[in-house]
Amino acid sequence: MDRWAAWSEEERQIDGWEWEYEGYDPREERLREALCTLSNGYFSTRGAAPETAAGPAHYPGTYAAGLYNRLTSTLAGRRLVHEEIVNLPNWLPLRFRVHPDEGATGEWFTPDLYPEGLLRYHQSLDLRRGVLTREMRLRDPHGRHLNVTQSRLVSMADPHLAALRTEFSAEDWTGSIEVESAIDGLVGNTGVARYHDLAGHHLTELGTGAEEPDVVWLRCRTSASDVRIVLAARTRATPQGPPEATHDRLTDFRAAQRVILPLGPGRPLTVEKVVALHTSRDRAIVGPLPAALERVRLAPDFDGLLADHAAAWARLWRRADLQVPGEPGHVLRVHMFHLLQTLSPHSAELDVGVPARGLHGEAYRGHVFWDELFVLPYLNLHFPELSRALIGYRHRRLPAALRAAAEAGREGAMYPWQSGSDGREETPEVHLNPRSGRWLPDNSRLQHHVGSAVAYNVWRYGQATGDTEFLHTEGAEMLTEIARFWTAISEFDRGEGRYRIRGVVGPDEYHEAYPDAERAGLDDNAYTNVMASWTLARAAELLRTMPVSRRAELADRVGLSDAEPERWDEVSRLLRVPFHEGVISQFDGYGELAELDWEGYRRRYGDIRRLDRLLESEGDSVNRYQASKQADVLMLGYLLTPGELTEQFARMGYELTEERWRATVDHYLRRTSHGSTLSGVVHAWVLARARHADAWSFVKEALASDVADIQGGTTAEGIHLGAMAGTLDLVQRGLTGLRSEDGALWLDPSPLPQLQEFGFSLRHRGVGLRLRMRPGQLWVGVPPWEEYPVRLVLPDRTVDVAPGEDTAIRLPD
């Protein structure tokens, strides 16, 4: 099925700044809640309706970036310790009903209460300003009509504030409406069905209070990480005037305020709820309770908050400008919105990494994987200060990576596959196959290639920004220790005359062991070995080009000997890459695995993206087949340009011709089930660079992965931030061939026939510029206020663009 065509007409917008849903469908609510999440980089709130509670149709969730807690669960008699991002007290609750004294039923409104009375239900996410609006027209069992409009924001101007405004308008009746505004602390991490058997209640020591005339608060603490959390809510009604009744309702776990307000035709009523969130991790505060109370007391009304919030968003959009026509442009703007609000300028002040599922849900337990590999190359050219801060997350956890390697009997830094609060390995020991109901060993912690991803991001950041201060200090430390690990884990095989890396898992993730093997891990995963070689070469290059004084400082800090870089160079040149039938083998022995009956499985199951789960439920194993979950070998073509890839293989003593690479691409294209949203991004990139006819189908799939939830329910548990950022970078670097090297921008455009016109702005080494692609032409402009020119290097020429100049470059056919 064409996933592009699967989008409903209600989801296709013309101007690209509104993302809308028409009608209420409980089966789709959790997906919509994820896609309508609002965040400011400090905390986020899913787009759940304020009157709903966690259940099959809805899942309110509020998360503070980097706020984790550790619990112990018992599964099959085993005690398992696991850490996850914490679902914080829910600040959204605001429910209403026609006051029972008016002859109403006394039931609080929910969309499911009397669906026949839900005459209109419309949701709109304003991407330009970061505002979620819901409009409803209701008819109660007595025939009375009520219009309700709710707007909310999570302030991008003040990271501790959020607000909800509700406007009530009676059409044909006069009476009173009762409104309850609350903070609910009776929450847990229950948003992912697969984790149902795991402990999920992280909050303890709950308490509440109130301050006259209109503020209530709730405080709590995480059970193990000992973070204190306070939310304070101020609720006011306009037009100003005394309510008919008001009273606070406080329990240990819920702080609420109820008001009864007059309502009638021509007398609309607005209730505004402003919320402040503080934790004990915040800086420059006495404590979270006084900080939250002071902030909520001094906060402006909704319109004041909106003005500052919209201005902050305008500044973000100016730095991340992207113009792509039609439906692709609209979806790319949705992706950019979620990237900018998950990793905002506020994130740079926090100790946070790149959460694989955003701050949009509890999938992957909020952990940090290697997804920054798909995120930072985009941020480098728009928000380099944020990139540096996110790489700083890895540097602060370098001591933990050093300890992990030492415990494994290795030198250097062994970064974890899943990281959380302190840098230890957070990958679960077991995972659930929901199809078979069995808990299975999780060997994905053997994906040591995450270290190369860290090194890659350090190197590309340095190239894009020219930040030698970082590269020669924290960056050099990380590259050195990662290089040491690859050297330590590489074993020389005298028969082969090459170094080998054994017992790892590659990006594919389906293959964790050889068929019927007792131990987990594979030998000579091509991606792992090639990127280990690349990392070793970059580490040696950095040390060779560093100022003598900087190298001496580094050597003193990390105990670096003069012989180590020579050793890195040797291993880098002699790491083994396996081949079979003229193509690169995913790992040693891959070509000996059985072929899978792909068409037979598609006929039986339809969607076979999670082929591993299907086979395991049948008592079989994907380890037996030439079948991949996602790009593995082809990841090399995503990270390295064709020229870099050829050069890298030549460094290792292999000839990688264009024909051999194309044959490799075709081989794995036929044997990949695309069980990860990242797979579409990588395949779109690689095929676009190769001008392959199938490139556009993968571009469409990558764009639709979350907005159309092509994996059937995963987006509701949290968006896929790496895939979203990857589609943005596909336009920025993939279709333009853009890279930063030697202080210049290198360009080798390969636009798709379906996407030949687009434009974007970026910053390269402190200089702003704008690029625009048109059929047969590349246009580059540097604003007149910039101080320096930009050098462009194309395959057939070099062009310098001075400040104030617009340059049009004709491209070869």
Coordinates of N, CA and C in Angstrom, one line a residue, residues 538-662:
R538 N 40.6 8.8 12.4 CA 40.4 10.2 12.8 C 41.1 10.5 14.1
A539 N 41.1 9.6 15.0 CA 41.8 9.8 16.3 C 43.3 10.1 16.0
A540 N 43.9 9.3 15.2 CA 45.3 9.5 14.8 C 45.5 10.8 14.1
E541 N 44.6 11.1 13.2 CA 44.7 12.4 12.5 C 44.6 13.6 13.4
L542 N 43.7 13.5 14.3 CA 43.5 14.6 15.3 C 44.8 14.8 16.1
L543 N 45.4 13.8 16.6 CA 46.6 13.9 17.4 C 47.7 14.5 16.5
R544 N 47.8 14.0 15.3 CA 48.8 14.5 14.4 C 48.8 16.0 14.1
T545 N 47.5 16.5 14.0 CA 47.3 17.9 13.6 C 47.1 18.9 14.8
M546 N 47.1 18.3 16.0 CA 46.9 19.2 17.2 C 48.1 20.0 17.4
P547 N 48.0 21.2 18.0 CA 49.2 21.9 18.4 C 50.0 21.1 19.4
V548 N 51.3 21.2 19.4 CA 52.1 20.4 20.3 C 51.7 20.6 21.8
S549 N 51.4 21.8 22.2 CA 51.0 22.1 23.6 C 49.7 21.4 23.9
R550 N 48.8 21.4 23.0 CA 47.5 20.7 23.3 C 47.7 19.2 23.4
R551 N 48.5 18.7 22.5 CA 48.8 17.2 22.5 C 49.4 16.8 23.8
A552 N 50.4 17.7 24.3 CA 51.0 17.4 25.6 C 50.1 17.4 26.7
E553 N 49.1 18.4 26.7 CA 48.1 18.4 27.8 C 47.2 17.2 27.7
L554 N 46.8 16.8 26.5 CA 46.0 15.6 26.4 C 46.8 14.3 26.9
A555 N 48.0 14.2 26.5 CA 48.8 13.1 26.9 C 48.9 13.0 28.4
D556 N 49.1 14.2 29.1 CA 49.1 14.2 30.5 C 47.8 13.8 31.2
R557 N 46.7 14.2 30.6 CA 45.4 13.9 31.2 C 45.1 12.4 31.1
V558 N 45.3 11.8 29.9 CA 44.9 10.5 29.7 C 46.0 9.4 29.6
G559 N 47.2 9.9 29.9 CA 48.4 8.9 29.9 C 48.7 8.4 28.5
L560 N 48.6 9.2 27.5 CA 48.8 8.8 26.1 C 50.3 8.6 25.8
S561 N 50.7 7.5 25.3 CA 52.1 7.3 24.9 C 52.2 7.6 23.4
D562 N 53.5 7.8 23.0 CA 53.8 8.2 21.6 C 53.5 7.0 20.7
A563 N 53.5 5.8 21.2 CA 53.3 4.6 20.3 C 51.9 4.4 20.0
E564 N 51.0 4.9 20.8 CA 49.6 4.5 20.6 C 49.0 4.9 19.3
P565 N 49.2 6.2 18.8 CA 48.7 6.6 17.5 C 49.2 5.7 16.4
E566 N 50.4 5.2 16.5 CA 51.0 4.3 15.4 C 50.2 3.0 15.5
R567 N 49.9 2.5 16.7 CA 49.1 1.3 16.8 C 47.7 1.5 16.2
W568 N 47.1 2.6 16.5 CA 45.8 2.9 15.9 C 45.8 2.8 14.4
D569 N 46.9 3.4 13.8 CA 47.0 3.4 12.4 C 47.1 2.0 11.8
E570 N 47.9 1.2 12.5 CA 48.1 -0.2 12.1 C 46.8 -1.0 12.1
V571 N 46.1 -0.9 13.2 CA 44.8 -1.6 13.3 C 43.8 -1.1 12.3
S572 N 43.8 0.2 12.1 CA 42.8 0.8 11.2 C 43.0 0.3 9.8
R573 N 44.3 0.0 9.4 CA 44.5 -0.4 8.0 C 44.3 -1.9 7.8
L574 N 44.3 -2.7 8.9 CA 44.3 -4.1 8.8 C 43.0 -4.8 9.4
L575 N 42.0 -4.0 9.7 CA 40.7 -4.6 10.1 C 40.1 -5.3 9.0
R576 N 39.5 -6.4 9.3 CA 38.9 -7.3 8.2 C 37.5 -6.9 7.8
V577 N 37.2 -6.9 6.5 CA 35.9 -6.8 6.0 C 35.5 -8.0 5.2
P578 N 34.5 -8.8 5.6 CA 34.1 -10.0 4.9 C 33.3 -9.7 3.6
F579 N 33.5 -10.5 2.6 CA 32.7 -10.4 1.3 C 32.1 -11.8 1.0
H580 N 31.1 -11.8 0.2 CA 30.6 -13.0 -0.4 C 29.9 -12.7 -1.7
E581 N 30.1 -13.5 -2.7 CA 29.4 -13.3 -4.0 C 29.6 -11.9 -4.5
G582 N 30.8 -11.3 -4.3 CA 31.1 -10.0 -4.8 C 30.5 -8.8 -4.1
V583 N 29.8 -9.1 -3.0 CA 29.3 -8.0 -2.2 C 29.8 -8.0 -0.8
I584 N 29.7 -6.9 -0.1 CA 30.2 -6.8 1.3 C 29.2 -7.7 2.2
S585 N 29.8 -8.6 3.0 CA 29.0 -9.4 3.9 C 28.7 -8.6 5.1
Q586 N 27.5 -8.7 5.6 CA 27.1 -8.0 6.8 C 27.9 -8.4 8.0
F587 N 28.3 -9.7 8.0 CA 29.2 -10.2 9.0 C 29.8 -11.5 8.5
D588 N 30.9 -12.0 9.1 CA 31.5 -13.2 8.7 C 30.5 -14.4 8.8
G589 N 30.3 -15.0 7.7 CA 29.4 -16.2 7.6 C 28.0 -15.8 7.2
Y590 N 27.7 -14.5 6.9 CA 26.4 -14.1 6.5 C 25.9 -14.8 5.2
G591 N 26.9 -14.9 4.3 CA 26.5 -15.5 3.0 C 26.2 -17.0 3.1
E592 N 26.5 -17.6 4.2 CA 26.1 -19.1 4.3 C 24.8 -19.3 5.0
L593 N 24.1 -18.2 5.4 CA 22.8 -18.3 6.0 C 21.7 -18.6 4.9
A594 N 20.6 -19.2 5.3 CA 19.6 -19.6 4.4 C 18.9 -18.3 3.8
E595 N 18.3 -18.5 2.6 CA 17.4 -17.5 2.1 C 16.0 -17.6 2.7
L596 N 15.4 -16.5 2.9 CA 14.0 -16.5 3.4 C 13.0 -16.5 2.3
D597 N 11.9 -17.1 2.5 CA 10.8 -17.0 1.6 C 10.0 -15.7 1.9
W598 N 10.5 -14.6 1.3 CA 9.9 -13.3 1.6 C 8.5 -13.2 1.2
E599 N 8.2 -13.7 0.0 CA 6.8 -13.6 -0.6 C 5.9 -14.5 0.2
G600 N 6.3 -15.6 0.7 CA 5.5 -16.5 1.4 C 5.1 -15.9 2.8
Y601 N 6.1 -15.2 3.4 CA 5.8 -14.6 4.7 C 4.9 -13.3 4.5
R602 N 5.0 -12.6 3.4 CA 4.2 -11.5 3.1 C 2.7 -12.0 2.9
R603 N 2.6 -13.1 2.2 CA 1.2 -13.6 2.0 C 0.6 -14.0 3.3
R604 N 1.4 -14.6 4.2 CA 0.8 -15.1 5.4 C 0.5 -14.0 6.4
Y605 N 1.4 -13.0 6.5 CA 1.3 -12.0 7.6 C 1.0 -10.6 7.1
G606 N 1.2 -10.3 5.8 CA 1.0 -8.9 5.4 C 2.2 -8.1 5.8
D607 N 2.1 -7.5 6.9 CA 3.2 -6.6 7.4 C 4.2 -7.5 8.1
I608 N 5.4 -7.5 7.6 CA 6.5 -8.4 8.2 C 7.7 -7.5 8.6
R609 N 7.4 -6.3 9.0 CA 8.5 -5.4 9.5 C 9.2 -6.0 10.7
R610 N 8.4 -6.6 11.6 CA 9.0 -7.2 12.8 C 9.1 -8.7 12.5
L611 N 9.9 -9.0 11.5 CA 10.1 -10.4 11.1 C 10.6 -11.3 12.3
D612 N 11.5 -10.7 13.1 CA 12.0 -11.4 14.2 C 11.0 -11.9 15.2
R613 N 10.0 -11.1 15.4 CA 8.9 -11.6 16.3 C 8.0 -12.6 15.7
L614 N 7.8 -12.5 14.4 CA 7.0 -13.5 13.7 C 7.7 -14.9 13.7
L615 N 9.0 -14.9 13.4 CA 9.8 -16.1 13.4 C 9.9 -16.7 14.8
E616 N 10.1 -15.9 15.8 CA 10.2 -16.5 17.1 C 8.9 -17.1 17.6
S617 N 7.8 -16.5 17.2 CA 6.5 -17.0 17.6 C 6.2 -18.3 17.0
E618 N 6.9 -18.6 15.8 CA 6.8 -19.9 15.1 C 7.8 -20.9 15.6
G619 N 8.7 -20.5 16.6 CA 9.7 -21.4 17.1 C 10.9 -21.4 16.2
D620 N 11.0 -20.4 15.3 CA 12.2 -20.3 14.4 C 13.0 -19.1 14.9
S621 N 14.1 -18.7 14.2 CA 14.9 -17.6 14.5 C 15.4 -16.9 13.3
V622 N 15.4 -15.6 13.3 CA 15.9 -14.8 12.2 C 17.4 -15.0 12.1
N623 N 18.1 -15.5 13.1 CA 19.5 -15.7 13.0 C 19.9 -16.7 11.9
R624 N 18.9 -17.5 11.4 CA 19.2 -18.5 10.4 C 19.1 -17.9 9.0
Y625 N 18.7 -16.7 8.8 CA 18.4 -16.2 7.5 C 19.1 -14.9 7.1
Q626 N 19.3 -14.7 5.8 CA 19.8 -13.5 5.3 C 18.7 -12.5 5.2
A627 N 18.4 -11.9 6.4 CA 17.3 -11.0 6.6 C 17.6 -9.9 7.6
S628 N 17.4 -8.7 7.3 CA 17.8 -7.6 8.2 C 16.6 -6.8 8.6
K629 N 16.7 -6.3 9.8 CA 15.6 -5.4 10.3 C 15.7 -4.0 9.7
Q630 N 17.0 -3.6 9.5 CA 17.2 -2.2 9.0 C 18.6 -2.2 8.3
A631 N 18.9 -1.0 7.8 CA 20.2 -0.9 7.1 C 21.3 -1.2 8.1
D632 N 22.3 -2.0 7.6 CA 23.4 -2.3 8.4 C 24.7 -2.0 7.6
V633 N 25.0 -2.8 6.6 CA 26.1 -2.4 5.7 C 25.8 -1.1 5.0
L634 N 24.6 -0.9 4.6 CA 24.2 0.4 3.9 C 24.4 1.6 4.8
M635 N 24.4 1.5 6.1 CA 24.7 2.6 7.0 C 26.0 3.3 6.6
L636 N 26.9 2.5 6.0 CA 28.2 3.1 5.6 C 28.0 4.2 4.6
G637 N 27.0 4.0 3.7 CA 26.7 4.9 2.6 C 26.0 6.1 3.1
Y638 N 25.4 6.0 4.3 CA 24.7 7.1 5.0 C 25.7 8.0 5.7
L639 N 26.7 7.5 6.3 CA 27.6 8.3 7.1 C 28.8 8.8 6.2
L640 N 29.2 8.1 5.2 CA 30.3 8.5 4.4 C 29.9 8.8 2.9
T641 N 30.4 9.8 2.4 CA 30.1 10.1 1.0 C 30.7 9.0 0.1
P642 N 30.3 8.9 -1.2 CA 30.9 7.9 -2.0 C 32.4 8.0 -2.1
G643 N 32.9 9.2 -2.2 CA 34.4 9.4 -2.2 C 35.0 9.0 -0.9
E644 N 34.4 9.3 0.2 CA 35.0 8.9 1.5 C 34.9 7.4 1.7
L645 N 33.8 6.8 1.2 CA 33.7 5.4 1.4 C 34.7 4.6 0.6
T646 N 35.0 5.1 -0.7 CA 36.0 4.4 -1.5 C 37.4 4.6 -0.8
E647 N 37.6 5.8 -0.3 CA 38.9 6.1 0.3 C 39.1 5.2 1.6
Q648 N 38.0 5.1 2.4 CA 38.1 4.3 3.6 C 38.4 2.8 3.3
F649 N 37.7 2.3 2.3 CA 38.0 0.9 2.0 C 39.4 0.7 1.4
A650 N 39.9 1.7 0.6 CA 41.3 1.6 0.1 C 42.3 1.7 1.3
R651 N 41.9 2.5 2.3 CA 42.8 2.5 3.5 C 42.9 1.1 4.1
M652 N 41.9 0.4 4.1 CA 41.8 -0.9 4.7 C 42.3 -2.0 3.8
G653 N 42.8 -1.6 2.5 CA 43.3 -2.6 1.6 C 42.3 -3.3 0.7
Y654 N 41.1 -2.7 0.6 CA 40.1 -3.2 -0.3 C 39.7 -2.3 -1.4
E655 N 39.4 -2.8 -2.5 CA 38.9 -2.0 -3.6 C 37.3 -2.0 -3.6
L656 N 36.8 -0.8 -3.4 CA 35.3 -0.7 -3.5 C 34.9 0.1 -4.7
T657 N 34.6 -0.6 -5.8 CA 34.2 0.1 -7.0 C 32.8 0.5 -6.9
E658 N 32.4 1.4 -7.8 CA 31.0 1.8 -7.8 C 30.1 0.6 -8.1
E659 N 30.5 -0.3 -9.0 CA 29.7 -1.5 -9.3 C 29.6 -2.4 -8.1
R660 N 30.6 -2.6 -7.3 CA 30.5 -3.4 -6.2 C 29.6 -2.8 -5.1
W661 N 29.7 -1.5 -5.0 CA 28.8 -0.9 -4.0 C 27.3 -1.0 -4.5
R662 N 27.1 -0.8 -5.7 CA 25.7 -0.9 -6.3 C 25.2 -2.3 -6.1

